[in-house]
Short mmCIF file of C-alpha atoms in Angstrom, two decimals:
data_model
loop_
_atom_site.label_atom_id
_atom_site.label_comp_id
_atom_site.label_asym_id
_atom_site.label_seq_id
_atom_site.Cartn_x
_atom_site.Cartn_y
_atom_site.Cartn_z
CA UNK K 1 -0.86 -38.73 5.88
CA UNK K 2 -1.44 -34.98 5.66
CA UNK K 3 1.54 -32.81 6.42
CA UNK K 4 1.52 -30.27 9.23
CA UNK K 5 1.15 -27.37 6.80
CA UNK K 6 -1.70 -29.11 4.97
CA UNK K 7 -3.43 -29.50 8.32
CA UNK K 8 -2.82 -25.82 8.98
CA UNK K 9 -4.44 -24.78 5.72
CA UNK K 10 -7.40 -27.15 6.13
CA UNK K 11 -8.02 -26.70 9.84
CA UNK K 12 -10.55 -23.97 9.13
CA UNK K 13 -12.70 -23.20 6.05
CA UNK K 14 -10.75 -20.25 4.65
CA UNK K 15 -8.40 -17.44 5.57
CA UNK K 16 -10.95 -14.79 4.66
CA UNK K 17 -13.56 -16.37 6.95
CA UNK K 18 -11.01 -16.60 9.75
CA UNK K 19 -10.05 -12.98 9.22
CA UNK K 20 -13.66 -11.89 9.34
CA UNK K 21 -14.24 -13.94 12.48
CA UNK K 22 -11.21 -12.46 14.15
CA UNK K 23 -12.34 -9.01 13.09
CA UNK K 24 -15.62 -9.67 14.90
CA UNK K 25 -13.71 -10.94 17.93
CA UNK K 26 -11.58 -7.83 17.81
CA UNK K 27 -14.67 -5.62 17.84
CA UNK K 28 -15.66 -7.28 21.11
CA UNK K 29 -12.23 -7.10 22.68
CA UNK K 30 -10.58 -4.03 21.23
CA UNK K 31 -10.16 -2.43 24.65
CA UNK K 32 -12.35 0.60 23.83
CA UNK K 33 -14.92 0.14 26.59
CA UNK K 34 -16.21 1.92 29.67
CA UNK K 35 -14.36 1.35 32.95
CA UNK K 36 -16.01 -1.37 35.04
CA UNK K 37 -16.94 1.11 37.79
CA UNK K 38 -18.74 3.51 35.40
CA UNK K 39 -22.42 2.91 34.65
CA UNK K 40 -23.34 3.02 31.00
CA UNK K 41 -25.67 5.55 29.47
CA UNK K 42 -26.86 6.50 26.02
CA UNK K 43 -24.34 9.33 25.74
CA UNK K 44 -21.40 7.31 27.06
CA UNK K 45 -22.24 4.32 24.86
CA UNK K 46 -22.31 6.62 21.85
CA UNK K 47 -18.91 8.02 22.83
CA UNK K 48 -17.53 4.47 23.07
CA UNK K 49 -18.66 3.82 19.50
CA UNK K 50 -17.12 7.14 18.41
CA UNK K 51 -13.83 6.26 20.10
CA UNK K 52 -13.84 2.84 18.42
CA UNK K 53 -14.36 4.54 15.08
CA UNK K 54 -11.33 6.74 15.67
CA UNK K 55 -9.29 3.74 16.80
CA UNK K 56 -10.10 1.97 13.53
CA UNK K 57 -8.69 4.96 11.64
CA UNK K 58 -5.29 4.50 13.31
CA UNK K 59 -4.28 2.13 10.51
CA UNK K 60 -5.29 1.83 6.87
CA UNK K 61 -7.95 -0.65 5.78
CA UNK K 62 -5.38 -2.77 3.92
CA UNK K 63 -3.15 -2.87 7.00
CA UNK K 64 -6.05 -3.93 9.23
CA UNK K 65 -6.99 -6.70 6.79
CA UNK K 66 -3.40 -7.94 6.75
CA UNK K 67 -3.22 -7.88 10.56
CA UNK K 68 -6.49 -9.82 10.78
CA UNK K 69 -5.10 -12.51 8.47
CA UNK K 70 -1.85 -12.60 10.46
CA UNK K 71 -3.79 -13.27 13.63
CA UNK K 72 -6.00 -15.90 11.99
CA UNK K 73 -2.96 -17.81 10.72
CA UNK K 74 -1.18 -17.68 14.08
CA UNK K 75 -4.32 -18.71 15.99
CA UNK K 76 -4.75 -21.78 13.77
CA UNK K 77 -1.08 -22.65 14.17
CA UNK K 78 -1.45 -22.47 17.96
CA UNK K 79 -4.50 -24.72 17.89
CA UNK K 80 -2.60 -27.34 15.88
CA UNK K 81 0.14 -27.23 18.51
CA UNK K 82 -2.38 -27.75 21.30
CA UNK K 83 -2.01 -24.30 22.80
CA UNK K 84 -3.86 -21.00 22.86
CA UNK K 85 -2.67 -17.70 21.37
CA UNK K 86 -3.71 -15.85 24.54
CA UNK K 87 -1.92 -14.77 26.64
CA UNK K 88 1.20 -14.21 24.50
CA UNK K 89 4.01 -16.72 24.90
CA UNK K 90 7.42 -15.50 23.73
CA UNK K 91 8.60 -19.09 23.45
CA UNK K 92 5.74 -20.14 21.15
CA UNK K 93 6.04 -17.00 19.04
CA UNK K 94 9.75 -17.71 18.55
CA UNK K 95 8.87 -21.22 17.37
CA UNK K 96 6.19 -19.77 15.07
CA UNK K 97 8.71 -17.43 13.43
CA UNK K 98 11.11 -20.33 12.94
CA UNK K 99 8.32 -22.34 11.29
CA UNK K 100 7.61 -19.45 8.90
CA UNK K 101 11.27 -19.29 7.88
CA UNK K 102 11.76 -23.07 7.66
CA UNK K 103 8.37 -24.80 7.22
CA UNK K 104 8.24 -28.55 7.75
CA UNK K 105 5.73 -29.25 4.96
CA UNK K 106 5.17 -28.13 1.39
CA UNK K 107 4.40 -24.51 2.23
CA UNK K 108 7.04 -22.09 0.92
CA UNK K 109 9.34 -20.28 3.32
CA UNK K 110 8.37 -16.66 3.87
CA UNK K 111 10.72 -13.78 3.19
CA UNK K 112 12.31 -11.90 6.07
CA UNK K 113 10.20 -8.81 5.36
CA UNK K 114 6.99 -10.87 5.42
CA UNK K 115 8.00 -12.53 8.70
CA UNK K 116 8.68 -9.12 10.22
CA UNK K 117 5.27 -7.96 8.99
CA UNK K 118 3.65 -11.03 10.57
CA UNK K 119 5.34 -10.20 13.88
CA UNK K 120 4.11 -6.61 13.66
CA UNK K 121 0.62 -7.96 13.01
CA UNK K 122 0.78 -10.14 16.11
CA UNK K 123 2.10 -7.26 18.20
CA UNK K 124 -0.77 -5.03 17.04
CA UNK K 125 -3.37 -7.71 17.69
CA UNK K 126 -2.07 -8.39 21.19
CA UNK K 127 -2.13 -4.69 21.97
CA UNK K 128 -5.79 -4.46 20.92
CA UNK K 129 -6.55 -7.34 23.27
CA UNK K 130 -4.85 -5.69 26.22
CA UNK K 131 -1.53 -7.56 26.10
CA UNK K 132 1.99 -6.36 25.46
CA UNK K 133 4.21 -8.48 23.23
CA UNK K 134 7.84 -8.16 24.28
CA UNK K 135 9.56 -8.24 20.91
CA UNK K 136 12.95 -7.78 22.60
CA UNK K 137 12.49 -10.99 24.58
CA UNK K 138 15.37 -13.33 23.72
CA UNK K 139 13.03 -16.09 22.51
CA UNK K 140 11.75 -13.72 19.81
CA UNK K 141 14.65 -11.35 19.19
CA UNK K 142 17.35 -14.02 18.89
CA UNK K 143 15.29 -16.18 16.52
CA UNK K 144 14.43 -13.19 14.33
CA UNK K 145 18.08 -12.07 14.29
CA UNK K 146 19.13 -15.54 13.18
CA UNK K 147 16.49 -15.60 10.45
CA UNK K 148 17.71 -12.24 9.16
CA UNK K 149 21.33 -13.35 9.21
CA UNK K 150 20.66 -16.58 7.32
CA UNK K 151 17.82 -15.66 4.98
CA UNK K 152 17.96 -11.89 4.42
CA UNK K 153 18.28 -10.87 0.77
CA UNK K 154 18.42 -7.49 -0.94
CA UNK K 155 14.87 -6.24 -1.55
CA UNK K 156 13.35 -7.11 -4.92
CA UNK K 157 12.36 -3.78 -6.41
CA UNK K 158 9.74 -3.19 -9.03
CA UNK K 159 10.91 -1.83 -12.35
CA UNK K 160 10.69 1.94 -12.76
CA UNK K 161 8.40 3.31 -15.45
CA UNK K 162 10.54 5.94 -17.16
CA UNK K 163 9.44 8.97 -19.18
CA UNK K 164 9.52 7.20 -22.54
CA UNK K 165 7.61 4.28 -21.01
CA UNK K 166 4.76 6.35 -19.61
CA UNK K 167 4.36 8.13 -22.96
CA UNK K 168 4.14 4.80 -24.77
CA UNK K 169 1.66 3.48 -22.20
CA UNK K 170 -0.79 6.40 -22.45
CA UNK K 171 -0.55 6.22 -26.25
CA UNK K 172 -2.18 2.78 -26.13
CA UNK K 173 -5.34 4.15 -24.49
CA UNK K 174 -8.40 5.20 -26.51
CA UNK K 175 -10.05 8.60 -26.20
CA UNK K 176 -13.35 7.30 -24.87
CA UNK K 177 -14.45 7.94 -21.28
CA UNK K 178 -12.52 5.01 -19.82
CA UNK K 179 -9.45 5.97 -21.82
CA UNK K 180 -9.59 9.55 -20.53
CA UNK K 181 -9.83 8.30 -16.95
CA UNK K 182 -7.04 5.74 -17.25
CA UNK K 183 -4.77 8.22 -19.06
CA UNK K 184 -5.24 10.66 -16.19
CA UNK K 185 -4.55 7.96 -13.58
CA UNK K 186 -1.22 7.11 -15.20
CA UNK K 187 -0.12 10.71 -15.75
CA UNK K 188 -1.24 12.01 -12.35
CA UNK K 189 0.26 9.01 -10.58
CA UNK K 190 3.54 9.41 -12.43
CA UNK K 191 3.90 13.21 -12.17
CA UNK K 192 2.83 13.24 -8.53
CA UNK K 193 4.86 10.19 -7.53
CA UNK K 194 1.69 8.91 -5.89
CA UNK K 195 0.93 5.61 -4.25
CA UNK K 196 -1.93 3.72 -5.86
CA UNK K 197 -4.03 4.20 -2.72
CA UNK K 198 -3.41 7.95 -2.87
CA UNK K 199 -4.59 8.09 -6.49
CA UNK K 200 -7.94 6.41 -5.97
CA UNK K 201 -8.68 8.08 -2.62
CA UNK K 202 -8.71 11.60 -4.12
CA UNK K 203 -11.90 13.67 -3.96
CA UNK K 204 -12.81 16.77 -5.91
CA UNK K 205 -13.18 18.89 -2.78
CA UNK K 206 -12.26 18.67 0.87
CA UNK K 207 -14.63 16.51 2.93
CA UNK K 208 -16.69 15.36 -0.06
CA UNK K 209 -16.80 11.78 1.25
CA UNK K 210 -16.04 10.05 4.58
CA UNK K 211 -13.38 7.80 3.01
CA UNK K 212 -11.53 10.63 1.29
CA UNK K 213 -7.75 10.51 1.29
CA UNK K 214 -7.29 14.03 -0.07
CA UNK K 215 -8.58 16.52 -2.58
CA UNK K 216 -7.50 18.52 -5.63
CA UNK K 217 -7.33 22.17 -6.55
CA UNK K 218 -6.76 23.11 -10.19
CA UNK K 219 -4.81 26.34 -10.63
CA UNK K 220 -3.46 28.21 -13.64
CA UNK K 221 0.06 26.85 -13.10
CA UNK K 222 -1.01 23.29 -12.33
CA UNK K 223 -2.85 21.15 -9.79
CA UNK K 224 -2.36 21.13 -6.03
CA UNK K 225 -3.10 17.83 -4.31
CA UNK K 226 -3.61 17.72 -0.54
CA UNK K 227 -3.08 14.15 0.64
CA UNK K 228 -3.63 12.33 3.90
CA UNK K 229 -0.62 10.06 3.40
CA UNK K 230 1.18 7.51 5.60
CA UNK K 231 3.36 10.22 7.08
CA UNK K 232 0.51 12.69 7.62
CA UNK K 233 -0.95 15.48 5.55
CA UNK K 234 1.19 16.74 2.69
CA UNK K 235 0.80 18.84 -0.43
CA UNK K 236 1.88 17.69 -3.88
CA UNK K 237 2.26 20.20 -6.69
CA UNK K 238 1.80 18.89 -10.24
CA UNK K 239 2.80 21.46 -12.85
CA UNK K 240 1.41 21.60 -16.35
CA UNK K 241 3.27 19.64 -19.00
CA UNK K 242 4.90 20.80 -22.22
CA UNK K 243 1.95 19.61 -24.36
CA UNK K 244 -1.70 18.74 -23.83
CA UNK K 245 -1.06 15.16 -24.95
CA UNK K 246 1.25 14.49 -22.00
CA UNK K 247 0.03 17.06 -19.45
CA UNK K 248 -1.41 15.40 -16.32
CA UNK K 249 -3.37 18.53 -15.39
CA UNK K 250 -4.96 18.77 -18.84
CA UNK K 251 -5.83 15.06 -18.63
CA UNK K 252 -7.45 15.69 -15.23
CA UNK K 253 -9.51 18.58 -16.61
CA UNK K 254 -10.62 16.49 -19.59
CA UNK K 255 -11.71 13.58 -17.41
CA UNK K 256 -13.63 15.71 -14.92
CA UNK K 257 -15.34 17.62 -17.76
CA UNK K 258 -16.48 14.73 -19.91
CA UNK K 259 -17.32 12.51 -16.92
CA UNK K 260 -19.32 15.41 -15.44
CA UNK K 261 -17.67 15.01 -12.05
CA UNK K 262 -17.91 18.02 -9.74
CA UNK K 263 -18.29 16.30 -6.37
CA UNK K 264 -17.07 13.18 -4.61
CA UNK K 265 -14.39 10.74 -5.78
CA UNK K 266 -12.23 11.82 -8.71
CA UNK K 267 -11.62 8.36 -10.11
CA UNK K 268 -14.76 6.26 -10.42
CA UNK K 269 -16.03 3.41 -12.55
CA UNK K 270 -17.91 3.78 -15.81
CA UNK K 271 -21.14 2.22 -17.05
CA UNK K 272 -20.98 -1.01 -19.01
CA UNK K 273 -21.32 0.83 -22.31
CA UNK K 274 -18.57 3.23 -21.21
CA UNK K 275 -20.66 6.33 -21.85
CA UNK K 276 -21.14 7.65 -18.33
CA UNK K 277 -19.28 7.75 -15.02
CA UNK K 278 -20.72 5.99 -11.97
CA UNK K 279 -20.47 7.16 -8.37
CA UNK K 280 -18.40 4.19 -7.21
CA UNK K 281 -14.79 4.93 -6.28
CA UNK K 282 -12.21 2.77 -8.03
CA UNK K 283 -10.27 0.19 -6.04
CA UNK K 284 -6.48 0.59 -5.88
CA UNK K 285 -6.16 -2.77 -7.66
CA UNK K 286 -7.44 -1.03 -10.79
CA UNK K 287 -4.22 1.00 -10.87
CA UNK K 288 -2.10 -2.16 -10.78
CA UNK K 289 -4.14 -3.85 -13.51
CA UNK K 290 -3.96 -0.70 -15.63
CA UNK K 291 -0.18 -0.47 -15.31
CA UNK K 292 0.35 -4.13 -16.20
CA UNK K 293 -2.04 -4.01 -19.15
CA UNK K 294 -0.56 -0.88 -20.71
CA UNK K 295 2.99 -2.14 -20.12
CA UNK K 296 2.14 -5.17 -22.25
CA UNK K 297 0.26 -3.15 -24.87
CA UNK K 298 3.14 -0.67 -25.18
CA UNK K 299 5.69 -3.46 -25.64
CA UNK K 300 7.83 -2.38 -22.67
CA UNK K 301 10.58 -4.91 -21.92
CA UNK K 302 9.44 -7.00 -24.87
CA UNK K 303 12.71 -8.95 -24.57
CA UNK K 304 11.21 -10.82 -21.61
CA UNK K 305 8.40 -13.41 -21.46
CA UNK K 306 4.99 -11.96 -20.65
CA UNK K 307 4.93 -13.53 -17.18
CA UNK K 308 8.24 -11.88 -16.25
CA UNK K 309 7.14 -8.53 -17.64
CA UNK K 310 3.97 -8.59 -15.57
CA UNK K 311 5.95 -9.42 -12.44
CA UNK K 312 8.36 -6.51 -13.01
CA UNK K 313 5.79 -3.72 -12.86
CA UNK K 314 3.29 -2.67 -10.18
CA UNK K 315 1.88 0.43 -8.52
CA UNK K 316 5.26 1.46 -7.10
CA UNK K 317 6.64 1.59 -10.63
CA UNK K 318 5.07 5.04 -11.03
CA UNK K 319 6.79 6.44 -7.92
CA UNK K 320 10.08 4.83 -8.85
CA UNK K 321 9.72 6.23 -12.36
CA UNK K 322 9.40 9.81 -11.16
CA UNK K 323 12.33 9.40 -8.77
CA UNK K 324 14.48 7.89 -11.50
CA UNK K 325 13.54 10.24 -14.35
CA UNK K 326 13.34 13.69 -12.74
CA UNK K 327 16.68 15.39 -13.36
CA UNK K 328 16.41 17.79 -10.44
CA UNK K 329 17.89 18.22 -6.99
CA UNK K 330 17.17 15.17 -4.84
CA UNK K 331 15.46 17.33 -2.22
CA UNK K 332 12.58 18.12 -4.59
CA UNK K 333 12.03 14.46 -5.40
CA UNK K 334 12.08 13.62 -1.68
CA UNK K 335 9.42 16.27 -1.01
CA UNK K 336 7.22 15.10 -3.90
CA UNK K 337 7.29 11.49 -2.72
CA UNK K 338 6.74 12.48 0.90
CA UNK K 339 9.81 10.67 2.21
CA UNK K 340 11.20 11.49 5.64
CA UNK K 341 14.78 10.82 4.55
CA UNK K 342 16.91 11.14 1.44
CA UNK K 343 17.99 7.52 1.89
CA UNK K 344 14.43 6.33 1.32
CA UNK K 345 14.22 8.43 -1.84
CA UNK K 346 17.43 6.88 -3.15
CA UNK K 347 15.85 3.44 -2.86
CA UNK K 348 13.34 4.56 -5.47
CA UNK K 349 15.97 5.87 -7.88
CA UNK K 350 16.69 2.99 -10.25
CA UNK K 351 19.18 5.03 -12.24
CA UNK K 352 21.25 7.77 -10.70
CA UNK K 353 24.84 8.92 -10.76
CA UNK K 354 26.09 7.15 -7.64
CA UNK K 355 29.60 8.55 -8.08
CA UNK K 356 28.68 12.17 -8.82
CA UNK K 357 30.42 13.05 -5.56
CA UNK K 358 33.77 11.23 -5.51
CA UNK K 359 34.94 11.20 -1.92
CA UNK K 360 38.06 9.24 -2.88
CA UNK K 361 39.37 12.11 -5.01
CA UNK K 362 38.10 14.65 -2.54
CA UNK K 363 40.20 12.92 0.12
CA UNK K 364 43.32 13.38 -2.02
CA UNK K 365 43.70 9.90 -3.53
#
């Protein structure tokens, strides 16, 4: 007999189809409509579509996709339990969270952070449908608190790519068009402490494309990046390096020159023969694949099996590498990474002198 979790996974064709279906449902019930007492018109209908467009920009595309999948999973779970996800039931959501932490079938238990993300996804989805999810309700809050107390673990952090690592990684790349592009991605991402989404969303100029996440300005002293980041607009200064071989700004100039890019996305694909740049913006997954491939090619952490080495490094390894390698005042690292607090910056510092300030001695002991 099929287990409950097997039923859950087979109840509908696929998660992606469910997510797409729920996205369509959301478009119909996202709450951005005319009041019932107002008659529609061409102008007002156009404004509704404009308002919906702005509403969609309230969260990133990846976040919206994750929220859609969260809702699809919860909706299927409710159907298997003989209930409906609407209106929200604090009791059923509490049971759902418990099932995520301690599944009854073969499905693996989710981490506390993933369960919290699922709950945020449900809260967002309910809000779009005109409902308010009371996360402080005891049926939800007490279950979540118990899950945290029993299952919470220190966060698993990705390995930092340090200065000697990034140099070894770029040394593995050829000097053809793809190599110039990938070398610049690694150096710009490392020197700027950028997220992978921030790297690939860069344009040459302001407002070059509708999906732009920022633009660049090349100056004599370095490059100035203006980014539309998670915490709002911020500027990132990337100074010139000590040599052309390792300078991120020089690598940027080389890529733009030989790829003949003067408008639109900075980082794009190349033709199959690798001789010309296309107009298609790279996906942020390219950054992850590039990091993992060059980590292997450079022999970083060669003491570990290949599977473990691949699991250690990801897009955040570039940001953690800058935070861990830059021997400067912590405030400058915090500004470069765009963190609201020094505590968040310290989470990215894999190696730092934790006892530089000895409060024990300062207190007279």
